[in-house]
PDB file of C-alpha atoms in Angstrom:
ATOM      1  CA  ALA A   2    -120.201  94.788  95.210  1.00  0.00           C
ATOM      2  CA  ILE A   3    -121.473  97.100  92.237  1.00  0.00           C
ATOM      3  CA  VAL A   4    -125.018  97.243  91.969  1.00  0.00           C
ATOM      4  CA  GLU A   5    -126.473  99.880  88.791  1.00  0.00           C
ATOM      5  CA  GLY A   6    -122.801 101.639  89.463  1.00  0.00           C
ATOM      6  CA  ASP A   7    -122.962 101.923  93.518  1.00  0.00           C
ATOM      7  CA  THR A   8    -120.807 100.437  95.545  1.00  0.00           C
ATOM      8  CA  VAL A   9    -122.561  98.388  97.758  1.00  0.00           C
ATOM      9  CA  ALA A  10    -121.194  96.749 101.109  1.00  0.00           C
ATOM     10  CA  ILE A  11    -122.014  94.737 104.571  1.00  0.00           C
ATOM     11  CA  ASP A  12    -121.287  95.855 107.884  1.00  0.00           C
ATOM     12  CA  HIS A  13    -120.800  93.296 111.221  1.00  0.00           C
ATOM     13  CA  LYS A  14    -124.399  93.713 111.724  1.00  0.00           C
ATOM     14  CA  GLY A  15    -125.632  92.193 108.220  1.00  0.00           C
ATOM     15  CA  LYS A  16    -126.964  95.572 107.266  1.00  0.00           C
ATOM     16  CA  VAL A  17    -126.468  96.709 103.226  1.00  0.00           C
ATOM     17  CA  TRP A  18    -125.067 100.001 102.773  1.00  0.00           C
ATOM     18  CA  ARG A  19    -124.985 101.700  99.402  1.00  0.00           C
ATOM     19  CA  ALA A  20    -122.988 104.578  98.763  1.00  0.00           C
ATOM     20  CA  GLU A  21    -125.211 107.339  97.387  1.00  0.00           C
ATOM     21  CA  GLU A  22    -123.469 109.505  94.807  1.00  0.00           C
ATOM     22  CA  SER A  23    -125.975 112.642  94.893  1.00  0.00           C
ATOM     23  CA  ILE A  24    -125.078 113.310  98.584  1.00  0.00           C
ATOM     24  CA  GLU A  25    -121.435 111.536  98.625  1.00  0.00           C
ATOM     25  CA  ASP A  26    -122.907 109.104 101.520  1.00  0.00           C
ATOM     26  CA  ASP A  27    -123.265 105.906 102.465  1.00  0.00           C
ATOM     27  CA  VAL A  28    -127.137 105.131 102.913  1.00  0.00           C
ATOM     28  CA  CYS A  29    -128.238 101.804 105.091  1.00  0.00           C
ATOM     29  CA  ASP A  30    -130.432 100.150 101.830  1.00  0.00           C
ATOM     30  CA  GLY A  31    -131.137  96.641 103.564  1.00  0.00           C
ATOM     31  CA  THR A  32    -131.684  95.745 107.148  1.00  0.00           C
ATOM     32  CA  ARG A  33    -130.886  92.409 106.196  1.00  0.00           C
ATOM     33  CA  VAL A  34    -128.886  90.524 103.654  1.00  0.00           C
ATOM     34  CA  ASP A  35    -131.585  88.390 102.402  1.00  0.00           C
ATOM     35  CA  ARG A  36    -134.370  90.880 102.660  1.00  0.00           C
ATOM     36  CA  TRP A  37    -131.904  93.266 100.130  1.00  0.00           C
ATOM     37  CA  LEU A  38    -131.440  90.521  97.908  1.00  0.00           C
ATOM     38  CA  ALA A  39    -135.144  89.371  97.672  1.00  0.00           C
ATOM     39  CA  GLY A  40    -135.995  93.099  96.861  1.00  0.00           C
ATOM     40  CA  GLN A  41    -133.299  93.418  94.254  1.00  0.00           C
ATOM     41  CA  LEU A  42    -134.322  90.544  92.404  1.00  0.00           C
ATOM     42  CA  ASP A  43    -137.801  91.651  92.627  1.00  0.00           C
ATOM     43  CA  SER A  44    -136.993  95.135  91.674  1.00  0.00           C
ATOM     44  CA  PHE A  45    -134.975  93.839  88.488  1.00  0.00           C
ATOM     45  CA  ASP A  46    -138.035  91.504  87.214  1.00  0.00           C
ATOM     46  CA  LEU A  47    -139.881  95.041  86.479  1.00  0.00           C
ATOM     47  CA  VAL A  48    -137.091  95.942  83.922  1.00  0.00           C
ATOM     48  CA  PHE A  49    -136.398  92.738  82.246  1.00  0.00           C
ATOM     49  CA  ASP A  50    -138.774  90.215  80.544  1.00  0.00           C
ATOM     50  CA  ARG A  51    -138.819  86.593  80.754  1.00  0.00           C
ATOM     51  CA  ASP A  52    -136.143  86.350  77.686  1.00  0.00           C
ATOM     52  CA  GLY A  53    -133.795  88.463  79.724  1.00  0.00           C
ATOM     53  CA  GLU A  54    -134.358  91.223  77.714  1.00  0.00           C
ATOM     54  CA  TYR A  55    -135.164  94.792  78.554  1.00  0.00           C
ATOM     55  CA  ALA A  56    -139.482  95.351  79.267  1.00  0.00           C
ATOM     56  CA  ASP A  57    -140.873  97.361  76.704  1.00  0.00           C
ATOM     57  CA  ASP A  58    -142.159 100.946  78.124  1.00  0.00           C
ATOM     58  CA  VAL A  59    -139.370 100.946  80.539  1.00  0.00           C
ATOM     59  CA  PHE A  60    -136.840 103.787  79.320  1.00  0.00           C
ATOM     60  CA  ASP A  61    -137.417 107.615  78.605  1.00  0.00           C
ATOM     61  CA  GLU A  62    -135.983 109.141  75.546  1.00  0.00           C
ATOM     62  CA  ASP A  63    -132.834 109.447  77.025  1.00  0.00           C
ATOM     63  CA  GLY A  64    -132.650 105.779  77.988  1.00  0.00           C
ATOM     64  CA  GLU A  65    -133.301 106.582  81.716  1.00  0.00           C
ATOM     65  CA  ILE A  66    -135.441 104.200  83.747  1.00  0.00           C
ATOM     66  CA  LEU A  67    -139.029 106.117  83.874  1.00  0.00           C
ATOM     67  CA  PRO A  68    -140.132 107.767  87.248  1.00  0.00           C
ATOM     68  CA  ILE A  69    -143.452 105.266  87.365  1.00  0.00           C
ATOM     69  CA  ILE A  70    -140.986 102.228  87.021  1.00  0.00           C
ATOM     70  CA  ARG A  71    -138.371 103.533  89.546  1.00  0.00           C
ATOM     71  CA  GLU A  72    -141.291 103.860  91.880  1.00  0.00           C
ATOM     72  CA  LYS A  73    -142.391 100.224  91.335  1.00  0.00           C
ATOM     73  CA  GLN A  74    -139.309  99.009  91.544  1.00  0.00           C
ATOM     74  CA  LEU A  75    -138.403 100.681  95.170  1.00  0.00           C
ATOM     75  CA  ARG A  76    -141.863  99.557  96.374  1.00  0.00           C
ATOM     76  CA  ALA A  77    -141.166  96.439  95.229  1.00  0.00           C
ATOM     77  CA  GLN A  78    -137.910  96.494  97.578  1.00  0.00           C
ATOM     78  CA  LEU A  79    -139.801  97.803 100.774  1.00  0.00           C
ATOM     79  CA  LYS A  80    -142.136  94.949 100.408  1.00  0.00           C
ATOM     80  CA  ARG A  81    -139.224  93.074 101.158  1.00  0.00           C
ATOM     81  CA  ASP A  82    -137.726  95.167 103.596  1.00  0.00           C
ATOM     82  CA  ALA A  83    -140.052  97.644 104.826  1.00  0.00           C
ATOM     83  CA  ALA A  84    -137.590  99.339 107.445  1.00  0.00           C
ATOM     84  CA  ALA A  85    -134.981  99.985 105.082  1.00  0.00           C
ATOM     85  CA  PRO A  86    -134.343 103.737 105.132  1.00  0.00           C
ATOM     86  CA  GLY A  87    -132.382 103.758 101.473  1.00  0.00           C
ATOM     87  CA  PRO A  88    -135.277 102.575  99.303  1.00  0.00           C
ATOM     88  CA  ARG A  89    -137.946 104.574 101.148  1.00  0.00           C
ATOM     89  CA  TRP A  90    -135.865 107.816 100.982  1.00  0.00           C
ATOM     90  CA  ARG A  91    -135.468 107.264  97.424  1.00  0.00           C
ATOM     91  CA  LEU A  92    -138.821 106.922  96.824  1.00  0.00           C
ATOM     92  CA  ALA A  93    -139.787 109.803  98.580  1.00  0.00           C
ATOM     93  CA  LEU A  94    -137.728 111.706  95.812  1.00  0.00           C
ATOM     94  CA  VAL A  95    -139.307 109.840  93.045  1.00  0.00           C
ATOM     95  CA  LEU A  96    -142.669 111.028  94.589  1.00  0.00           C
ATOM     96  CA  LEU A  97    -141.583 114.472  94.354  1.00  0.00           C
ATOM     97  CA  GLU A  98    -140.252 114.155  91.004  1.00  0.00           C
ATOM     98  CA  GLN A  99    -143.790 113.082  89.974  1.00  0.00           C
ATOM     99  CA  GLY A 100    -145.087 115.761  91.994  1.00  0.00           C
ATOM    100  CA  ALA A 101    -146.932 113.838  94.608  1.00  0.00           C
ATOM    101  CA  VAL A 102    -145.344 116.175  97.294  1.00  0.00           C
ATOM    102  CA  GLU A 103    -147.671 115.042 100.205  1.00  0.00           C
ATOM    103  CA  ASP A 104    -147.168 111.150  99.787  1.00  0.00           C
ATOM    104  CA  ALA A 105    -143.120 112.291  99.577  1.00  0.00           C
ATOM    105  CA  ARG A 106    -143.443 113.803 102.973  1.00  0.00           C
ATOM    106  CA  ASN A 107    -145.133 110.820 104.280  1.00  0.00           C
ATOM    107  CA  GLU A 108    -142.548 108.613 103.272  1.00  0.00           C
ATOM    108  CA  LEU A 109    -139.863 111.006 104.762  1.00  0.00           C
ATOM    109  CA  GLU A 110    -141.416 110.896 107.826  1.00  0.00           C
ATOM    110  CA  GLN A 111    -141.490 107.242 107.957  1.00  0.00           C
ATOM    111  CA  VAL A 112    -137.730 107.160 106.889  1.00  0.00           C
ATOM    112  CA  CYS A 113    -136.928 109.801 109.826  1.00  0.00           C
ATOM    113  CA  ALA A 114    -139.187 107.536 112.312  1.00  0.00           C
ATOM    114  CA  ASP A 115    -136.910 104.491 111.175  1.00  0.00           C
ATOM    115  CA  ASP A 116    -133.623 106.195 111.170  1.00  0.00           C
ATOM    116  CA  PRO A 117    -133.529 109.489 112.973  1.00  0.00           C
ATOM    117  CA  VAL A 118    -129.689 109.769 112.585  1.00  0.00           C
ATOM    118  CA  PHE A 119    -130.398 109.972 108.701  1.00  0.00           C
ATOM    119  CA  ALA A 120    -129.671 113.576 108.424  1.00  0.00           C
ATOM    120  CA  TRP A 121    -130.245 113.716 104.499  1.00  0.00           C
ATOM    121  CA  ALA A 122    -133.939 112.227 105.073  1.00  0.00           C
ATOM    122  CA  TRP A 123    -134.485 115.373 107.730  1.00  0.00           C
ATOM    123  CA  LEU A 124    -133.334 117.796 105.474  1.00  0.00           C
ATOM    124  CA  ASP A 125    -135.328 116.683 102.433  1.00  0.00           C
ATOM    125  CA  LEU A 126    -138.332 116.624 104.982  1.00  0.00           C
ATOM    126  CA  ALA A 127    -137.510 120.476 105.671  1.00  0.00           C
ATOM    127  CA  ARG A 128    -137.247 121.269 101.846  1.00  0.00           C
ATOM    128  CA  VAL A 129    -140.686 119.558 101.396  1.00  0.00           C
ATOM    129  CA  SER A 130    -141.945 121.974 104.406  1.00  0.00           C
ATOM    130  CA  GLU A 131    -140.325 124.737 102.955  1.00  0.00           C
ATOM    131  CA  ARG A 132    -141.705 123.917  99.341  1.00  0.00           C
ATOM    132  CA  LEU A 133    -145.444 123.922 101.094  1.00  0.00           C
ATOM    133  CA  GLY A 134    -145.086 127.376 102.738  1.00  0.00           C
ATOM    134  CA  GLU A 135    -144.167 125.650 106.201  1.00  0.00           C
ATOM    135  CA  VAL A 136    -141.123 127.448 106.969  1.00  0.00           C
ATOM    136  CA  SER A 137    -141.395 127.033 111.006  1.00  0.00           C
ATOM    137  CA  GLY A 138    -141.611 123.437 110.555  1.00  0.00           C
ATOM    138  CA  ALA A 139    -138.666 123.403 107.737  1.00  0.00           C
ATOM    139  CA  ILE A 140    -136.810 124.949 110.351  1.00  0.00           C
ATOM    140  CA  ASP A 141    -137.138 122.093 113.010  1.00  0.00           C
ATOM    141  CA  GLU A 142    -136.933 119.650 110.446  1.00  0.00           C
ATOM    142  CA  ALA A 143    -133.301 121.126 109.220  1.00  0.00           C
ATOM    143  CA  ARG A 144    -132.359 121.285 113.004  1.00  0.00           C
ATOM    144  CA  MET A 145    -133.123 117.817 113.259  1.00  0.00           C
ATOM    145  CA  ALA A 146    -131.017 117.087 110.458  1.00  0.00           C
ATOM    146  CA  ALA A 147    -128.085 119.172 111.771  1.00  0.00           C
ATOM    147  CA  GLU A 148    -128.233 117.977 115.190  1.00  0.00           C
ATOM    148  CA  ALA A 149    -128.202 114.448 113.752  1.00  0.00           C
ATOM    149  CA  ALA A 150    -125.418 115.147 111.576  1.00  0.00           C
ATOM    150  CA  GLU A 151    -123.362 116.418 114.505  1.00  0.00           C
ATOM    151  CA  GLY A 152    -124.216 113.739 116.827  1.00  0.00           C
ATOM    152  CA  VAL A 153    -122.247 111.067 114.915  1.00  0.00           C
ATOM    153  CA  GLN A 154    -119.642 113.520 113.725  1.00  0.00           C
ATOM    154  CA  HIS A 155    -120.788 113.600 110.049  1.00  0.00           C
ATOM    155  CA  PRO A 156    -118.121 115.406 107.917  1.00  0.00           C
ATOM    156  CA  GLN A 157    -121.137 117.559 106.424  1.00  0.00           C
ATOM    157  CA  ALA A 158    -122.497 118.438 109.726  1.00  0.00           C
ATOM    158  CA  GLY A 159    -121.862 122.252 109.318  1.00  0.00           C
ATOM    159  CA  TYR A 160    -123.528 122.504 105.480  1.00  0.00           C
ATOM    160  CA  PHE A 161    -126.551 120.998 107.720  1.00  0.00           C
ATOM    161  CA  TRP A 162    -126.213 124.141 110.142  1.00  0.00           C
ATOM    162  CA  SER A 163    -126.021 126.533 107.276  1.00  0.00           C
ATOM    163  CA  GLN A 164    -129.587 125.196 105.896  1.00  0.00           C
ATOM    164  CA  VAL A 165    -130.969 126.075 109.484  1.00  0.00           C
ATOM    165  CA  ALA A 166    -129.591 129.538 109.056  1.00  0.00           C
ATOM    166  CA  ARG A 167    -130.630 129.825 105.359  1.00  0.00           C
ATOM    167  CA  LEU A 168    -134.378 128.895 106.739  1.00  0.00           C
ATOM    168  CA  ALA A 169    -134.395 131.104 110.008  1.00  0.00           C
ATOM    169  CA  SER A 170    -133.201 134.022 107.677  1.00  0.00           C
ATOM    170  CA  ARG A 171    -136.302 133.474 105.345  1.00  0.00           C
ATOM    171  CA  ALA A 172    -138.551 133.441 108.619  1.00  0.00           C
ATOM    172  CA  GLY A 173    -136.795 136.618 110.147  1.00  0.00           C
ATOM    173  CA  ASP A 174    -135.687 134.954 112.946  1.00  0.00           C
ATOM    174  CA  ASP A 175    -132.110 136.457 113.639  1.00  0.00           C
ATOM    175  CA  MET A 176    -131.106 134.671 116.824  1.00  0.00           C
ATOM    176  CA  VAL A 177    -131.748 131.250 115.591  1.00  0.00           C
ATOM    177  CA  ARG A 178    -129.779 132.197 111.898  1.00  0.00           C
ATOM    178  CA  ALA A 179    -127.172 133.407 114.360  1.00  0.00           C
ATOM    179  CA  GLU A 180    -126.674 130.369 116.332  1.00  0.00           C
ATOM    180  CA  ALA A 181    -127.000 128.179 113.377  1.00  0.00           C
ATOM    181  CA  ALA A 182    -124.568 130.554 111.354  1.00  0.00           C
ATOM    182  CA  THR A 183    -121.670 130.042 114.413  1.00  0.00           C
ATOM    183  CA  LYS A 184    -122.201 126.244 114.169  1.00  0.00           C
ATOM    184  CA  ALA A 185    -121.586 125.887 110.559  1.00  0.00           C
ATOM    185  CA  SER A 186    -118.638 128.394 110.508  1.00  0.00           C
ATOM    186  CA  LEU A 187    -117.027 126.112 113.035  1.00  0.00           C
ATOM    187  CA  LEU A 188    -117.963 122.582 111.832  1.00  0.00           C
ATOM    188  CA  ALA A 189    -116.963 123.484 108.421  1.00  0.00           C
ATOM    189  CA  PRO A 190    -114.226 125.768 107.638  1.00  0.00           C
ATOM    190  CA  ASP A 191    -114.001 125.141 104.016  1.00  0.00           C
ATOM    191  CA  LEU A 192    -117.731 125.828 103.233  1.00  0.00           C
ATOM    192  CA  LYS A 193    -117.764 129.285 102.365  1.00  0.00           C
ATOM    193  CA  ARG A 194    -114.936 129.215  99.998  1.00  0.00           C
ATOM    194  CA  ALA A 195    -116.762 126.392  98.179  1.00  0.00           C
ATOM    195  CA  GLN A 196    -120.061 127.980  98.155  1.00  0.00           C
ATOM    196  CA  ILE A 197    -118.434 131.048  96.958  1.00  0.00           C
ATOM    197  CA  GLU A 198    -116.719 129.435  94.107  1.00  0.00           C
ATOM    198  CA  GLY A 199    -119.729 127.472  93.263  1.00  0.00           C
ATOM    199  CA  ALA A 200    -122.024 130.867  93.111  1.00  0.00           C
ATOM    200  CA  ARG A 201    -119.385 132.847  91.043  1.00  0.00           C
ATOM    201  CA  GLU A 202    -119.134 129.893  88.468  1.00  0.00           C
ATOM    202  CA  ARG A 203    -123.161 129.681  88.379  1.00  0.00           C
ATOM    203  CA  LEU A 204    -123.029 133.445  87.590  1.00  0.00           C
ATOM    204  CA  ASP A 205    -120.452 133.026  84.953  1.00  0.00           C
ATOM    205  CA  ALA A 206    -122.547 130.591  83.173  1.00  0.00           C
ATOM    206  CA  GLY A 207    -125.746 132.665  83.394  1.00  0.00           C
ATOM    207  CA  ASP A 208    -127.472 130.329  85.836  1.00  0.00           C
ATOM    208  CA  LYS A 209    -128.613 132.547  88.022  1.00  0.00           C
ATOM    209  CA  ALA A 210    -131.331 130.372  89.751  1.00  0.00           C
ATOM    210  CA  SER A 211    -128.526 128.208  90.851  1.00  0.00           C
ATOM    211  CA  ALA A 212    -126.817 130.746  91.990  1.00  0.00           C
ATOM    212  CA  LYS A 213    -128.992 132.446  94.100  1.00  0.00           C
ATOM    213  CA  GLY A 214    -129.795 129.105  95.998  1.00  0.00           C
ATOM    214  CA  LEU A 215    -125.866 129.364  96.913  1.00  0.00           C
ATOM    215  CA  LEU A 216    -126.052 133.046  97.682  1.00  0.00           C
ATOM    216  CA  ASP A 217    -129.048 132.473 100.017  1.00  0.00           C
ATOM    217  CA  LEU A 218    -127.086 130.162 101.992  1.00  0.00           C
ATOM    218  CA  LEU A 219    -124.156 132.558 102.173  1.00  0.00           C
ATOM    219  CA  ARG A 220    -125.986 135.126 103.316  1.00  0.00           C
ATOM    220  CA  ALA A 221    -127.551 133.717 106.164  1.00  0.00           C
ATOM    221  CA  VAL A 222    -124.473 132.315 107.469  1.00  0.00           C
ATOM    222  CA  TRP A 223    -121.752 135.151 106.324  1.00  0.00           C
ATOM    223  CA  PRO A 224    -124.149 138.000 105.971  1.00  0.00           C
ATOM    224  CA  ARG A 225    -121.575 140.865 106.306  1.00  0.00           C
ATOM    225  CA  ASP A 226    -118.554 138.897 104.271  1.00  0.00           C
ATOM    226  CA  LEU A 227    -117.561 141.339 101.399  1.00  0.00           C
ATOM    227  CA  GLU A 228    -117.142 138.432  98.510  1.00  0.00           C
ATOM    228  CA  VAL A 229    -120.855 137.263  99.698  1.00  0.00           C
ATOM    229  CA  LEU A 230    -122.247 140.885  99.378  1.00  0.00           C
ATOM    230  CA  GLU A 231    -120.189 141.208  95.687  1.00  0.00           C
ATOM    231  CA  LEU A 232    -121.929 138.507  94.477  1.00  0.00           C
ATOM    232  CA  SER A 233    -125.149 139.378  95.665  1.00  0.00           C
ATOM    233  CA  ARG A 234    -124.936 142.581  93.843  1.00  0.00           C
ATOM    234  CA  ARG A 235    -123.971 140.647  90.820  1.00  0.00           C
ATOM    235  CA  LEU A 236    -127.021 138.316  90.966  1.00  0.00           C
ATOM    236  CA  GLU A 237    -129.338 141.342  91.722  1.00  0.00           C
ATOM    237  CA  ASN A 238    -127.509 143.433  88.486  1.00  0.00           C
TER     238      ASN A 238
END
């Protein structure tokens, strides 16, 4: 089935899984089909009026659903299925979008408690901690993400370890950085090439902020790589 452009499937346990394009991964969107369906119907009621037309004050100038409406939709889904990690994770991201950082953190902590192997939620929690200046906590949360991903043989486990390396580098913890960098290199042999190409494309486009984000990760995992050093010089100049 397709819901709002995303592929939705039901596993043998009756859980509903949604293909999340933003992370190229499947996320548990409902713990039971009946709860998920009820939540979807409640969510749609917030967008459509009684005549089946789009309600007023739902979309922004670009035709996207307003963040406050998306927040209400996700809360409606959670009212029907409170333990579903997908809607709560998306709620946290919408809260971040609206600047409600502490509320977002609370939701992410609940997601991680409900689904300890949801690596993306752990990583987003680490990003919130980093944003708040709590780098030590961010390292621990990123490690939880990496260990969860590695434990289920997630195809992007190496990427999660690279984030541990980046945070450890920022904190000046070279022992943790080196350990995480080794794991990242072993688990994701193609990661360096993809990140280098991405950084180069962003530098060519003049997007230094995005390039810096990629280079921070590259320098943490491959600090002596000649291509990484060359791109770093380009960024600084």
